[in-house]
Amino acid sequence: MGTFHADKGELHGITVVVETHGPEVYVGRCDEERSDGIVLLDADRHVDGEGGRSNAEYLVRAAKFGVFPNHRMLLVPRAEIASVRRLGDL
Amino acid sequence: MPYDPVMVAPMRREMVEMGAKELTTAAEVEKFLSQKGGTTLVFINSVCGCAAGSARPGLRMAFQNEHRPERFATVFAGQDVEAVQKVRSYLPDIPPSSPSAVLFKDGKVVHFVPRHQIEGRDAASVAYNFVTAFDEYCTIGV
């Protein structure tokens, strides 16, 4: 198993959950871990309580089916990141 | 831009050799999925080295199981664009994902394996996911 871009970090190509110190949580395919943050592709952002769903409820569904890619690419700033986990491990 | 057909040919062949019917057009998908009775697995193939590299061997292992879907087809993401879109039209509430697989029983989705449940896992782990569903929903072996 492997990727064509091993220099982008061990999470490159892996769908991750990025939890923040605030109410936002991000799910997307990790492209690159950089000093200023983590770059996600085909990502979605959920704010706790948005649409009547807590972050925990949002992640339960994300773990089962994935997420709709509402952002082609986004950078989650390093200072906001509380944790990064593989969605497949939830 | 689609990948070079020469590059993806072995990935296509791998699926056909394990018994999947290759669907390359929307019409072929529609015809295939119009057979609503019984169990049908559709695998959305991909060139992705992070996931598809273990998905195909995992499926091969799963198809050694006593219980298997009665029908098995594959479409190729990034290659057979309209065929993939057609498959996804049967999954309106499920986000697009490739590689991925969907198991239908009597025309209804009963199990879905998204990309993130394949990424970083070995073939045996991927196979276990499929076998669990096959044992639950596929009562007749092929």
mmCIF file with all atom_site columns, C-alpha atoms in Angstrom:
data_model
loop_
_atom_site.group_PDB
_atom_site.id
_atom_site.type_symbol
_atom_site.label_atom_id
_atom_site.label_alt_id
_atom_site.label_comp_id
_atom_site.label_asym_id
_atom_site.label_entity_id
_atom_site.label_seq_id
_atom_site.pdbx_PDB_ins_code
_atom_site.Cartn_x
_atom_site.Cartn_y
_atom_site.Cartn_z
_atom_site.occupancy
_atom_site.B_iso_or_equiv
_atom_site.pdbx_formal_charge
_atom_site.auth_seq_id
_atom_site.auth_comp_id
_atom_site.auth_asym_id
_atom_site.auth_atom_id
_atom_site.pdbx_PDB_model_num
ATOM 1   C CA . MET A 1 1   ? 0.000   0.000   0.000   1.00 0.00 ? 1   MET A CA 1
ATOM 2   C CA . GLY A 1 2   ? 1.285   3.424   -0.577  1.00 0.00 ? 2   GLY A CA 1
ATOM 3   C CA . THR A 1 3   ? 0.780   6.665   -2.261  1.00 0.00 ? 3   THR A CA 1
ATOM 4   C CA . PHE A 1 4   ? 2.386   8.506   -5.101  1.00 0.00 ? 4   PHE A CA 1
ATOM 5   C CA . HIS A 1 5   ? 3.271   11.388  -2.724  1.00 0.00 ? 5   HIS A CA 1
ATOM 6   C CA . ALA A 1 6   ? 4.978   9.917   0.315   1.00 0.00 ? 6   ALA A CA 1
ATOM 7   C CA . ASP A 1 7   ? 6.687   13.264  1.021   1.00 0.00 ? 7   ASP A CA 1
ATOM 8   C CA . LYS A 1 8   ? 3.372   14.828  2.083   1.00 0.00 ? 8   LYS A CA 1
ATOM 9   C CA . GLY A 1 9   ? 3.158   13.028  5.393   1.00 0.00 ? 9   GLY A CA 1
ATOM 10  C CA . GLU A 1 10  ? 1.727   9.753   6.623   1.00 0.00 ? 10  GLU A CA 1
ATOM 11  C CA . LEU A 1 11  ? -1.855  11.032  6.484   1.00 0.00 ? 11  LEU A CA 1
ATOM 12  C CA . HIS A 1 12  ? -1.669  12.029  2.839   1.00 0.00 ? 12  HIS A CA 1
ATOM 13  C CA . GLY A 1 13  ? -4.670  10.547  1.053   1.00 0.00 ? 13  GLY A CA 1
ATOM 14  C CA . ILE A 1 14  ? -6.371  9.524   4.287   1.00 0.00 ? 14  ILE A CA 1
ATOM 15  C CA . THR A 1 15  ? -9.766  10.891  5.301   1.00 0.00 ? 15  THR A CA 1
ATOM 16  C CA . VAL A 1 16  ? -9.365  12.607  8.650   1.00 0.00 ? 16  VAL A CA 1
ATOM 17  C CA . VAL A 1 17  ? -11.385 14.347  11.323  1.00 0.00 ? 17  VAL A CA 1
ATOM 18  C CA . VAL A 1 18  ? -9.859  17.622  12.455  1.00 0.00 ? 18  VAL A CA 1
ATOM 19  C CA . GLU A 1 19  ? -11.299 18.772  15.759  1.00 0.00 ? 19  GLU A CA 1
ATOM 20  C CA . THR A 1 20  ? -10.645 22.345  16.785  1.00 0.00 ? 20  THR A CA 1
ATOM 21  C CA . HIS A 1 21  ? -10.477 24.269  20.030  1.00 0.00 ? 21  HIS A CA 1
ATOM 22  C CA . GLY A 1 22  ? -13.720 25.935  18.952  1.00 0.00 ? 22  GLY A CA 1
ATOM 23  C CA . PRO A 1 23  ? -17.102 24.576  17.865  1.00 0.00 ? 23  PRO A CA 1
ATOM 24  C CA . GLU A 1 24  ? -15.945 23.639  14.347  1.00 0.00 ? 24  GLU A CA 1
ATOM 25  C CA . VAL A 1 25  ? -15.013 20.188  13.187  1.00 0.00 ? 25  VAL A CA 1
ATOM 26  C CA . TYR A 1 26  ? -13.656 19.364  9.746   1.00 0.00 ? 26  TYR A CA 1
ATOM 27  C CA . VAL A 1 27  ? -13.714 16.125  7.772   1.00 0.00 ? 27  VAL A CA 1
ATOM 28  C CA . GLY A 1 28  ? -11.753 15.753  4.573   1.00 0.00 ? 28  GLY A CA 1
ATOM 29  C CA . ARG A 1 29  ? -9.016  13.927  2.760   1.00 0.00 ? 29  ARG A CA 1
ATOM 30  C CA . CYS A 1 30  ? -5.680  15.029  4.092   1.00 0.00 ? 30  CYS A CA 1
ATOM 31  C CA . ASP A 1 31  ? -3.485  16.383  1.364   1.00 0.00 ? 31  ASP A CA 1
ATOM 32  C CA . GLU A 1 32  ? -0.625  17.740  3.383   1.00 0.00 ? 32  GLU A CA 1
ATOM 33  C CA . GLU A 1 33  ? 0.432   18.471  6.925   1.00 0.00 ? 33  GLU A CA 1
ATOM 34  C CA . ARG A 1 34  ? 2.336   21.762  7.001   1.00 0.00 ? 34  ARG A CA 1
ATOM 35  C CA . SER A 1 35  ? 3.806   23.947  9.688   1.00 0.00 ? 35  SER A CA 1
ATOM 36  C CA . ASP A 1 36  ? 0.908   26.389  9.309   1.00 0.00 ? 36  ASP A CA 1
ATOM 37  C CA . GLY A 1 37  ? -1.847  23.789  9.323   1.00 0.00 ? 37  GLY A CA 1
ATOM 38  C CA . ILE A 1 38  ? -3.397  20.874  7.555   1.00 0.00 ? 38  ILE A CA 1
ATOM 39  C CA . VAL A 1 39  ? -4.656  20.985  3.985   1.00 0.00 ? 39  VAL A CA 1
ATOM 40  C CA . LEU A 1 40  ? -7.871  19.057  3.362   1.00 0.00 ? 40  LEU A CA 1
ATOM 41  C CA . LEU A 1 41  ? -9.384  18.141  0.014   1.00 0.00 ? 41  LEU A CA 1
ATOM 42  C CA . ASP A 1 42  ? -13.066 17.425  -0.659  1.00 0.00 ? 42  ASP A CA 1
ATOM 43  C CA . ALA A 1 43  ? -13.806 18.558  2.873   1.00 0.00 ? 43  ALA A CA 1
ATOM 44  C CA . ASP A 1 44  ? -16.796 19.498  4.962   1.00 0.00 ? 44  ASP A CA 1
ATOM 45  C CA . ARG A 1 45  ? -17.042 21.770  7.997   1.00 0.00 ? 45  ARG A CA 1
ATOM 46  C CA . HIS A 1 46  ? -19.605 21.368  10.738  1.00 0.00 ? 46  HIS A CA 1
ATOM 47  C CA . VAL A 1 47  ? -20.310 23.723  13.608  1.00 0.00 ? 47  VAL A CA 1
ATOM 48  C CA . ASP A 1 48  ? -21.610 22.159  16.790  1.00 0.00 ? 48  ASP A CA 1
ATOM 49  C CA . GLY A 1 49  ? -25.401 22.404  16.782  1.00 0.00 ? 49  GLY A CA 1
ATOM 50  C CA . GLU A 1 50  ? -25.635 23.364  13.095  1.00 0.00 ? 50  GLU A CA 1
ATOM 51  C CA . GLY A 1 51  ? -28.749 21.893  11.515  1.00 0.00 ? 51  GLY A CA 1
ATOM 52  C CA . GLY A 1 52  ? -29.787 20.609  14.919  1.00 0.00 ? 52  GLY A CA 1
ATOM 53  C CA . ARG A 1 53  ? -26.866 18.184  15.055  1.00 0.00 ? 53  ARG A CA 1
ATOM 54  C CA . SER A 1 54  ? -24.093 18.117  17.583  1.00 0.00 ? 54  SER A CA 1
ATOM 55  C CA . ASN A 1 55  ? -20.556 17.437  16.415  1.00 0.00 ? 55  ASN A CA 1
ATOM 56  C CA . ALA A 1 56  ? -20.825 13.944  17.876  1.00 0.00 ? 56  ALA A CA 1
ATOM 57  C CA . GLU A 1 57  ? -23.966 13.228  15.859  1.00 0.00 ? 57  GLU A CA 1
ATOM 58  C CA . TYR A 1 58  ? -22.371 14.662  12.744  1.00 0.00 ? 58  TYR A CA 1
ATOM 59  C CA . LEU A 1 59  ? -19.346 12.426  13.174  1.00 0.00 ? 59  LEU A CA 1
ATOM 60  C CA . VAL A 1 60  ? -21.439 9.297   13.682  1.00 0.00 ? 60  VAL A CA 1
ATOM 61  C CA . ARG A 1 61  ? -22.980 9.786   10.253  1.00 0.00 ? 61  ARG A CA 1
ATOM 62  C CA . ALA A 1 62  ? -19.659 10.809  8.726   1.00 0.00 ? 62  ALA A CA 1
ATOM 63  C CA . ALA A 1 63  ? -18.055 7.617   10.025  1.00 0.00 ? 63  ALA A CA 1
ATOM 64  C CA . LYS A 1 64  ? -20.766 5.542   8.405   1.00 0.00 ? 64  LYS A CA 1
ATOM 65  C CA . PHE A 1 65  ? -21.091 7.222   5.011   1.00 0.00 ? 65  PHE A CA 1
ATOM 66  C CA . GLY A 1 66  ? -18.476 9.962   4.661   1.00 0.00 ? 66  GLY A CA 1
ATOM 67  C CA . VAL A 1 67  ? -19.228 13.620  4.008   1.00 0.00 ? 67  VAL A CA 1
ATOM 68  C CA . PHE A 1 68  ? -20.406 15.691  1.088   1.00 0.00 ? 68  PHE A CA 1
ATOM 69  C CA . PRO A 1 69  ? -17.439 17.713  -0.174  1.00 0.00 ? 69  PRO A CA 1
ATOM 70  C CA . ASN A 1 70  ? -18.530 21.299  0.323   1.00 0.00 ? 70  ASN A CA 1
ATOM 71  C CA . HIS A 1 71  ? -14.975 22.608  0.057   1.00 0.00 ? 71  HIS A CA 1
ATOM 72  C CA . ARG A 1 72  ? -12.667 21.475  -2.728  1.00 0.00 ? 72  ARG A CA 1
ATOM 73  C CA . MET A 1 73  ? -9.686  22.514  -0.634  1.00 0.00 ? 73  MET A CA 1
ATOM 74  C CA . LEU A 1 74  ? -9.217  24.235  2.698   1.00 0.00 ? 74  LEU A CA 1
ATOM 75  C CA . LEU A 1 75  ? -6.512  24.911  5.222   1.00 0.00 ? 75  LEU A CA 1
ATOM 76  C CA . VAL A 1 76  ? -7.230  24.399  8.906   1.00 0.00 ? 76  VAL A CA 1
ATOM 77  C CA . PRO A 1 77  ? -4.782  26.707  10.719  1.00 0.00 ? 77  PRO A CA 1
ATOM 78  C CA . ARG A 1 78  ? -2.407  24.920  13.086  1.00 0.00 ? 78  ARG A CA 1
ATOM 79  C CA . ALA A 1 79  ? -3.399  27.151  16.012  1.00 0.00 ? 79  ALA A CA 1
ATOM 80  C CA . GLU A 1 80  ? -7.021  26.003  15.744  1.00 0.00 ? 80  GLU A CA 1
ATOM 81  C CA . ILE A 1 81  ? -6.307  22.279  15.659  1.00 0.00 ? 81  ILE A CA 1
ATOM 82  C CA . ALA A 1 82  ? -7.044  20.269  18.786  1.00 0.00 ? 82  ALA A CA 1
ATOM 83  C CA . SER A 1 83  ? -6.723  16.800  17.267  1.00 0.00 ? 83  SER A CA 1
ATOM 84  C CA . VAL A 1 84  ? -6.435  14.941  13.991  1.00 0.00 ? 84  VAL A CA 1
ATOM 85  C CA . ARG A 1 85  ? -7.828  11.428  13.709  1.00 0.00 ? 85  ARG A CA 1
ATOM 86  C CA . ARG A 1 86  ? -8.564  9.014   10.912  1.00 0.00 ? 86  ARG A CA 1
ATOM 87  C CA . LEU A 1 87  ? -12.271 8.970   10.152  1.00 0.00 ? 87  LEU A CA 1
ATOM 88  C CA . GLY A 1 88  ? -11.989 5.226   9.609   1.00 0.00 ? 88  GLY A CA 1
ATOM 89  C CA . ASP A 1 89  ? -10.929 4.817   13.251  1.00 0.00 ? 89  ASP A CA 1
ATOM 90  C CA . LEU A 1 90  ? -14.097 6.362   14.703  1.00 0.00 ? 90  LEU A CA 1
ATOM 91  C CA . MET B 2 1   ? -8.606  14.671  -16.904 1.00 0.00 ? 1   MET B CA 1
ATOM 92  C CA . PRO B 2 2   ? -9.009  10.888  -16.930 1.00 0.00 ? 2   PRO B CA 1
ATOM 93  C CA . TYR B 2 3   ? -5.995  8.696   -16.271 1.00 0.00 ? 3   TYR B CA 1
ATOM 94  C CA . ASP B 2 4   ? -4.297  6.975   -19.161 1.00 0.00 ? 4   ASP B CA 1
ATOM 95  C CA . PRO B 2 5   ? -6.453  3.969   -20.108 1.00 0.00 ? 5   PRO B CA 1
ATOM 96  C CA . VAL B 2 6   ? -3.307  1.882   -20.412 1.00 0.00 ? 6   VAL B CA 1
ATOM 97  C CA . MET B 2 7   ? -2.470  2.610   -16.777 1.00 0.00 ? 7   MET B CA 1
ATOM 98  C CA . VAL B 2 8   ? -5.883  1.620   -15.460 1.00 0.00 ? 8   VAL B CA 1
ATOM 99  C CA . ALA B 2 9   ? -6.260  -1.464  -17.639 1.00 0.00 ? 9   ALA B CA 1
ATOM 100 C CA . PRO B 2 10  ? -4.750  -3.848  -15.039 1.00 0.00 ? 10  PRO B CA 1
ATOM 101 C CA . MET B 2 11  ? -7.087  -2.431  -12.370 1.00 0.00 ? 11  MET B CA 1
ATOM 102 C CA . ARG B 2 12  ? -10.070 -3.031  -14.615 1.00 0.00 ? 12  ARG B CA 1
ATOM 103 C CA . ARG B 2 13  ? -8.860  -6.522  -15.494 1.00 0.00 ? 13  ARG B CA 1
ATOM 104 C CA . GLU B 2 14  ? -8.437  -7.389  -11.827 1.00 0.00 ? 14  GLU B CA 1
ATOM 105 C CA . MET B 2 15  ? -12.150 -6.801  -11.250 1.00 0.00 ? 15  MET B CA 1
ATOM 106 C CA . VAL B 2 16  ? -13.304 -8.640  -14.359 1.00 0.00 ? 16  VAL B CA 1
ATOM 107 C CA . GLU B 2 17  ? -11.158 -11.611 -13.427 1.00 0.00 ? 17  GLU B CA 1
ATOM 108 C CA . MET B 2 18  ? -12.902 -11.827 -10.087 1.00 0.00 ? 18  MET B CA 1
ATOM 109 C CA . GLY B 2 19  ? -16.262 -11.989 -11.811 1.00 0.00 ? 19  GLY B CA 1
ATOM 110 C CA . ALA B 2 20  ? -17.430 -8.389  -11.908 1.00 0.00 ? 20  ALA B CA 1
ATOM 111 C CA . LYS B 2 21  ? -19.369 -7.163  -14.894 1.00 0.00 ? 21  LYS B CA 1
ATOM 112 C CA . GLU B 2 22  ? -17.770 -3.982  -16.127 1.00 0.00 ? 22  GLU B CA 1
ATOM 113 C CA . LEU B 2 23  ? -20.244 -1.157  -16.736 1.00 0.00 ? 23  LEU B CA 1
ATOM 114 C CA . THR B 2 24  ? -18.970 1.806   -18.701 1.00 0.00 ? 24  THR B CA 1
ATOM 115 C CA . THR B 2 25  ? -22.116 3.735   -19.626 1.00 0.00 ? 25  THR B CA 1
ATOM 116 C CA . ALA B 2 26  ? -25.156 5.043   -17.800 1.00 0.00 ? 26  ALA B CA 1
ATOM 117 C CA . ALA B 2 27  ? -27.369 2.804   -19.904 1.00 0.00 ? 27  ALA B CA 1
ATOM 118 C CA . GLU B 2 28  ? -25.422 -0.278  -18.852 1.00 0.00 ? 28  GLU B CA 1
ATOM 119 C CA . VAL B 2 29  ? -25.730 0.714   -15.193 1.00 0.00 ? 29  VAL B CA 1
ATOM 120 C CA . GLU B 2 30  ? -29.438 1.335   -15.525 1.00 0.00 ? 30  GLU B CA 1
ATOM 121 C CA . LYS B 2 31  ? -29.991 -1.990  -17.210 1.00 0.00 ? 31  LYS B CA 1
ATOM 122 C CA . PHE B 2 32  ? -27.897 -3.837  -14.656 1.00 0.00 ? 32  PHE B CA 1
ATOM 123 C CA . LEU B 2 33  ? -29.590 -2.233  -11.665 1.00 0.00 ? 33  LEU B CA 1
ATOM 124 C CA . SER B 2 34  ? -33.053 -2.677  -13.131 1.00 0.00 ? 34  SER B CA 1
ATOM 125 C CA . GLN B 2 35  ? -32.841 -6.254  -11.907 1.00 0.00 ? 35  GLN B CA 1
ATOM 126 C CA . LYS B 2 36  ? -34.149 -5.517  -8.429  1.00 0.00 ? 36  LYS B CA 1
ATOM 127 C CA . GLY B 2 37  ? -34.489 -8.991  -6.957  1.00 0.00 ? 37  GLY B CA 1
ATOM 128 C CA . GLY B 2 38  ? -31.778 -10.589 -4.841  1.00 0.00 ? 38  GLY B CA 1
ATOM 129 C CA . THR B 2 39  ? -28.419 -9.125  -3.965  1.00 0.00 ? 39  THR B CA 1
ATOM 130 C CA . THR B 2 40  ? -26.146 -6.954  -6.080  1.00 0.00 ? 40  THR B CA 1
ATOM 131 C CA . LEU B 2 41  ? -22.746 -5.490  -5.288  1.00 0.00 ? 41  LEU B CA 1
ATOM 132 C CA . VAL B 2 42  ? -21.416 -2.522  -7.237  1.00 0.00 ? 42  VAL B CA 1
ATOM 133 C CA . PHE B 2 43  ? -17.786 -1.579  -6.704  1.00 0.00 ? 43  PHE B CA 1
ATOM 134 C CA . ILE B 2 44  ? -16.629 1.914   -7.679  1.00 0.00 ? 44  ILE B CA 1
ATOM 135 C CA . ASN B 2 45  ? -13.048 1.260   -8.703  1.00 0.00 ? 45  ASN B CA 1
ATOM 136 C CA . SER B 2 46  ? -10.302 3.865   -8.409  1.00 0.00 ? 46  SER B CA 1
ATOM 137 C CA . VAL B 2 47  ? -6.617  4.348   -9.144  1.00 0.00 ? 47  VAL B CA 1
ATOM 138 C CA . CYS B 2 48  ? -6.066  5.640   -5.598  1.00 0.00 ? 48  CYS B CA 1
ATOM 139 C CA . GLY B 2 49  ? -3.045  3.927   -4.115  1.00 0.00 ? 49  GLY B CA 1
ATOM 140 C CA . CYS B 2 50  ? -4.121  4.805   -0.566  1.00 0.00 ? 50  CYS B CA 1
ATOM 141 C CA . ALA B 2 51  ? -7.293  2.726   -0.744  1.00 0.00 ? 51  ALA B CA 1
ATOM 142 C CA . ALA B 2 52  ? -7.975  0.908   -3.975  1.00 0.00 ? 52  ALA B CA 1
ATOM 143 C CA . GLY B 2 53  ? -4.757  -1.049  -3.629  1.00 0.00 ? 53  GLY B CA 1
ATOM 144 C CA . SER B 2 54  ? -6.292  -2.942  -0.723  1.00 0.00 ? 54  SER B CA 1
ATOM 145 C CA . ALA B 2 55  ? -9.928  -2.723  -1.837  1.00 0.00 ? 55  ALA B CA 1
ATOM 146 C CA . ARG B 2 56  ? -9.528  -4.989  -4.847  1.00 0.00 ? 56  ARG B CA 1
ATOM 147 C CA . PRO B 2 57  ? -7.575  -7.741  -3.032  1.00 0.00 ? 57  PRO B CA 1
ATOM 148 C CA . GLY B 2 58  ? -10.038 -7.411  -0.146  1.00 0.00 ? 58  GLY B CA 1
ATOM 149 C CA . LEU B 2 59  ? -12.945 -7.971  -2.472  1.00 0.00 ? 59  LEU B CA 1
ATOM 150 C CA . ARG B 2 60  ? -11.191 -10.946 -4.017  1.00 0.00 ? 60  ARG B CA 1
ATOM 151 C CA . MET B 2 61  ? -10.854 -12.480 -0.563  1.00 0.00 ? 61  MET B CA 1
ATOM 152 C CA . ALA B 2 62  ? -14.460 -11.673 0.313   1.00 0.00 ? 62  ALA B CA 1
ATOM 153 C CA . PHE B 2 63  ? -15.689 -13.422 -2.798  1.00 0.00 ? 63  PHE B CA 1
ATOM 154 C CA . GLN B 2 64  ? -14.192 -16.659 -1.475  1.00 0.00 ? 64  GLN B CA 1
ATOM 155 C CA . ASN B 2 65  ? -16.857 -16.497 1.228   1.00 0.00 ? 65  ASN B CA 1
ATOM 156 C CA . GLU B 2 66  ? -19.708 -19.003 1.246   1.00 0.00 ? 66  GLU B CA 1
ATOM 157 C CA . HIS B 2 67  ? -22.262 -16.226 0.923   1.00 0.00 ? 67  HIS B CA 1
ATOM 158 C CA . ARG B 2 68  ? -21.801 -13.760 -1.901  1.00 0.00 ? 68  ARG B CA 1
ATOM 159 C CA . PRO B 2 69  ? -23.956 -11.339 -3.853  1.00 0.00 ? 69  PRO B CA 1
ATOM 160 C CA . GLU B 2 70  ? -25.848 -12.847 -6.752  1.00 0.00 ? 70  GLU B CA 1
ATOM 161 C CA . ARG B 2 71  ? -24.695 -10.104 -9.105  1.00 0.00 ? 71  ARG B CA 1
ATOM 162 C CA . PHE B 2 72  ? -21.476 -8.142  -9.101  1.00 0.00 ? 72  PHE B CA 1
ATOM 163 C CA . ALA B 2 73  ? -20.537 -5.151  -11.231 1.00 0.00 ? 73  ALA B CA 1
ATOM 164 C CA . THR B 2 74  ? -17.924 -2.435  -11.317 1.00 0.00 ? 74  THR B CA 1
ATOM 165 C CA . VAL B 2 75  ? -17.576 1.098   -12.630 1.00 0.00 ? 75  VAL B CA 1
ATOM 166 C CA . PHE B 2 76  ? -14.371 3.129   -12.707 1.00 0.00 ? 76  PHE B CA 1
ATOM 167 C CA . ALA B 2 77  ? -14.211 6.556   -11.074 1.00 0.00 ? 77  ALA B CA 1
ATOM 168 C CA . GLY B 2 78  ? -12.453 9.171   -13.175 1.00 0.00 ? 78  GLY B CA 1
ATOM 169 C CA . GLN B 2 79  ? -12.786 6.968   -16.238 1.00 0.00 ? 79  GLN B CA 1
ATOM 170 C CA . ASP B 2 80  ? -16.375 5.941   -16.816 1.00 0.00 ? 80  ASP B CA 1
ATOM 171 C CA . VAL B 2 81  ? -17.782 9.239   -15.622 1.00 0.00 ? 81  VAL B CA 1
ATOM 172 C CA . GLU B 2 82  ? -21.391 8.834   -16.701 1.00 0.00 ? 82  GLU B CA 1
ATOM 173 C CA . ALA B 2 83  ? -21.543 5.270   -15.406 1.00 0.00 ? 83  ALA B CA 1
ATOM 174 C CA . VAL B 2 84  ? -20.262 6.384   -11.995 1.00 0.00 ? 84  VAL B CA 1
ATOM 175 C CA . GLN B 2 85  ? -22.735 9.277   -11.918 1.00 0.00 ? 85  GLN B CA 1
ATOM 176 C CA . LYS B 2 86  ? -25.518 6.849   -12.705 1.00 0.00 ? 86  LYS B CA 1
ATOM 177 C CA . VAL B 2 87  ? -24.543 4.554   -9.838  1.00 0.00 ? 87  VAL B CA 1
ATOM 178 C CA . ARG B 2 88  ? -24.401 7.556   -7.514  1.00 0.00 ? 88  ARG B CA 1
ATOM 179 C CA . SER B 2 89  ? -27.888 8.579   -8.612  1.00 0.00 ? 89  SER B CA 1
ATOM 180 C CA . TYR B 2 90  ? -29.095 5.474   -6.786  1.00 0.00 ? 90  TYR B CA 1
ATOM 181 C CA . LEU B 2 91  ? -27.385 6.772   -3.605  1.00 0.00 ? 91  LEU B CA 1
ATOM 182 C CA . PRO B 2 92  ? -28.701 10.335  -3.215  1.00 0.00 ? 92  PRO B CA 1
ATOM 183 C CA . ASP B 2 93  ? -28.092 10.529  0.538   1.00 0.00 ? 93  ASP B CA 1
ATOM 184 C CA . ILE B 2 94  ? -24.622 9.010   0.450   1.00 0.00 ? 94  ILE B CA 1
ATOM 185 C CA . PRO B 2 95  ? -21.631 11.252  -0.285  1.00 0.00 ? 95  PRO B CA 1
ATOM 186 C CA . PRO B 2 96  ? -19.536 10.423  -3.338  1.00 0.00 ? 96  PRO B CA 1
ATOM 187 C CA . SER B 2 97  ? -16.574 8.237   -2.544  1.00 0.00 ? 97  SER B CA 1
ATOM 188 C CA . SER B 2 98  ? -14.079 6.171   -4.479  1.00 0.00 ? 98  SER B CA 1
ATOM 189 C CA . PRO B 2 99  ? -13.134 3.494   -4.115  1.00 0.00 ? 99  PRO B CA 1
ATOM 190 C CA . SER B 2 100 ? -16.341 2.412   -2.485  1.00 0.00 ? 100 SER B CA 1
ATOM 191 C CA . ALA B 2 101 ? -18.898 -0.336  -2.734  1.00 0.00 ? 101 ALA B CA 1
ATOM 192 C CA . VAL B 2 102 ? -22.619 -0.621  -2.310  1.00 0.00 ? 102 VAL B CA 1
ATOM 193 C CA . LEU B 2 103 ? -24.645 -3.717  -1.640  1.00 0.00 ? 103 LEU B CA 1
ATOM 194 C CA . PHE B 2 104 ? -28.257 -3.724  -2.772  1.00 0.00 ? 104 PHE B CA 1
ATOM 195 C CA . LYS B 2 105 ? -30.842 -6.243  -1.653  1.00 0.00 ? 105 LYS B CA 1
ATOM 196 C CA . ASP B 2 106 ? -34.124 -6.292  -3.564  1.00 0.00 ? 106 ASP B CA 1
ATOM 197 C CA . GLY B 2 107 ? -33.205 -2.906  -4.985  1.00 0.00 ? 107 GLY B CA 1
ATOM 198 C CA . LYS B 2 108 ? -32.513 -1.242  -1.642  1.00 0.00 ? 108 LYS B CA 1
ATOM 199 C CA . VAL B 2 109 ? -29.144 -0.181  -0.258  1.00 0.00 ? 109 VAL B CA 1
ATOM 200 C CA . VAL B 2 110 ? -28.312 -2.409  2.702   1.00 0.00 ? 110 VAL B CA 1
ATOM 201 C CA . HIS B 2 111 ? -24.577 -1.838  3.092   1.00 0.00 ? 111 HIS B CA 1
ATOM 202 C CA . PHE B 2 112 ? -22.103 0.778   1.964   1.00 0.00 ? 112 PHE B CA 1
ATOM 203 C CA . VAL B 2 113 ? -18.333 0.712   2.254   1.00 0.00 ? 113 VAL B CA 1
ATOM 204 C CA . PRO B 2 114 ? -16.936 4.214   1.801   1.00 0.00 ? 114 PRO B CA 1
ATOM 205 C CA . ARG B 2 115 ? -13.362 4.994   0.949   1.00 0.00 ? 115 ARG B CA 1
ATOM 206 C CA . HIS B 2 116 ? -12.415 5.927   4.497   1.00 0.00 ? 116 HIS B CA 1
ATOM 207 C CA . GLN B 2 117 ? -13.281 2.419   5.694   1.00 0.00 ? 117 GLN B CA 1
ATOM 208 C CA . ILE B 2 118 ? -10.709 1.083   3.226   1.00 0.00 ? 118 ILE B CA 1
ATOM 209 C CA . GLU B 2 119 ? -7.847  3.603   3.487   1.00 0.00 ? 119 GLU B CA 1
ATOM 210 C CA . GLY B 2 120 ? -4.815  2.358   5.355   1.00 0.00 ? 120 GLY B CA 1
ATOM 211 C CA . ARG B 2 121 ? -6.303  -1.091  5.960   1.00 0.00 ? 121 ARG B CA 1
ATOM 212 C CA . ASP B 2 122 ? -4.966  -4.353  4.695   1.00 0.00 ? 122 ASP B CA 1
ATOM 213 C CA . ALA B 2 123 ? -6.900  -6.607  2.359   1.00 0.00 ? 123 ALA B CA 1
ATOM 214 C CA . ALA B 2 124 ? -8.011  -8.942  5.149   1.00 0.00 ? 124 ALA B CA 1
ATOM 215 C CA . SER B 2 125 ? -9.579  -6.084  7.092   1.00 0.00 ? 125 SER B CA 1
ATOM 216 C CA . VAL B 2 126 ? -11.364 -4.859  3.991   1.00 0.00 ? 126 VAL B CA 1
ATOM 217 C CA . ALA B 2 127 ? -12.540 -8.386  3.252   1.00 0.00 ? 127 ALA B CA 1
ATOM 218 C CA . TYR B 2 128 ? -13.924 -8.720  6.773   1.00 0.00 ? 128 TYR B CA 1
ATOM 219 C CA . ASN B 2 129 ? -16.107 -5.666  6.214   1.00 0.00 ? 129 ASN B CA 1
ATOM 220 C CA . PHE B 2 130 ? -17.583 -7.214  3.066   1.00 0.00 ? 130 PHE B CA 1
ATOM 221 C CA . VAL B 2 131 ? -17.905 -10.719 4.488   1.00 0.00 ? 131 VAL B CA 1
ATOM 222 C CA . THR B 2 132 ? -19.860 -9.433  7.473   1.00 0.00 ? 132 THR B CA 1
ATOM 223 C CA . ALA B 2 133 ? -22.367 -7.863  5.084   1.00 0.00 ? 133 ALA B CA 1
ATOM 224 C CA . PHE B 2 134 ? -22.419 -10.869 2.749   1.00 0.00 ? 134 PHE B CA 1
ATOM 225 C CA . ASP B 2 135 ? -23.200 -13.180 5.655   1.00 0.00 ? 135 ASP B CA 1
ATOM 226 C CA . GLU B 2 136 ? -25.995 -10.926 6.791   1.00 0.00 ? 136 GLU B CA 1
ATOM 227 C CA . TYR B 2 137 ? -27.639 -10.201 3.457   1.00 0.00 ? 137 TYR B CA 1
ATOM 228 C CA . CYS B 2 138 ? -26.541 -12.800 0.919   1.00 0.00 ? 138 CYS B CA 1
ATOM 229 C CA . THR B 2 139 ? -28.107 -16.118 1.724   1.00 0.00 ? 139 THR B CA 1
ATOM 230 C CA . ILE B 2 140 ? -27.300 -17.759 -1.584  1.00 0.00 ? 140 ILE B CA 1
ATOM 231 C CA . GLY B 2 141 ? -23.775 -18.425 -2.815  1.00 0.00 ? 141 GLY B CA 1
ATOM 232 C CA . VAL B 2 142 ? -22.884 -17.694 -6.416  1.00 0.00 ? 142 VAL B CA 1
#
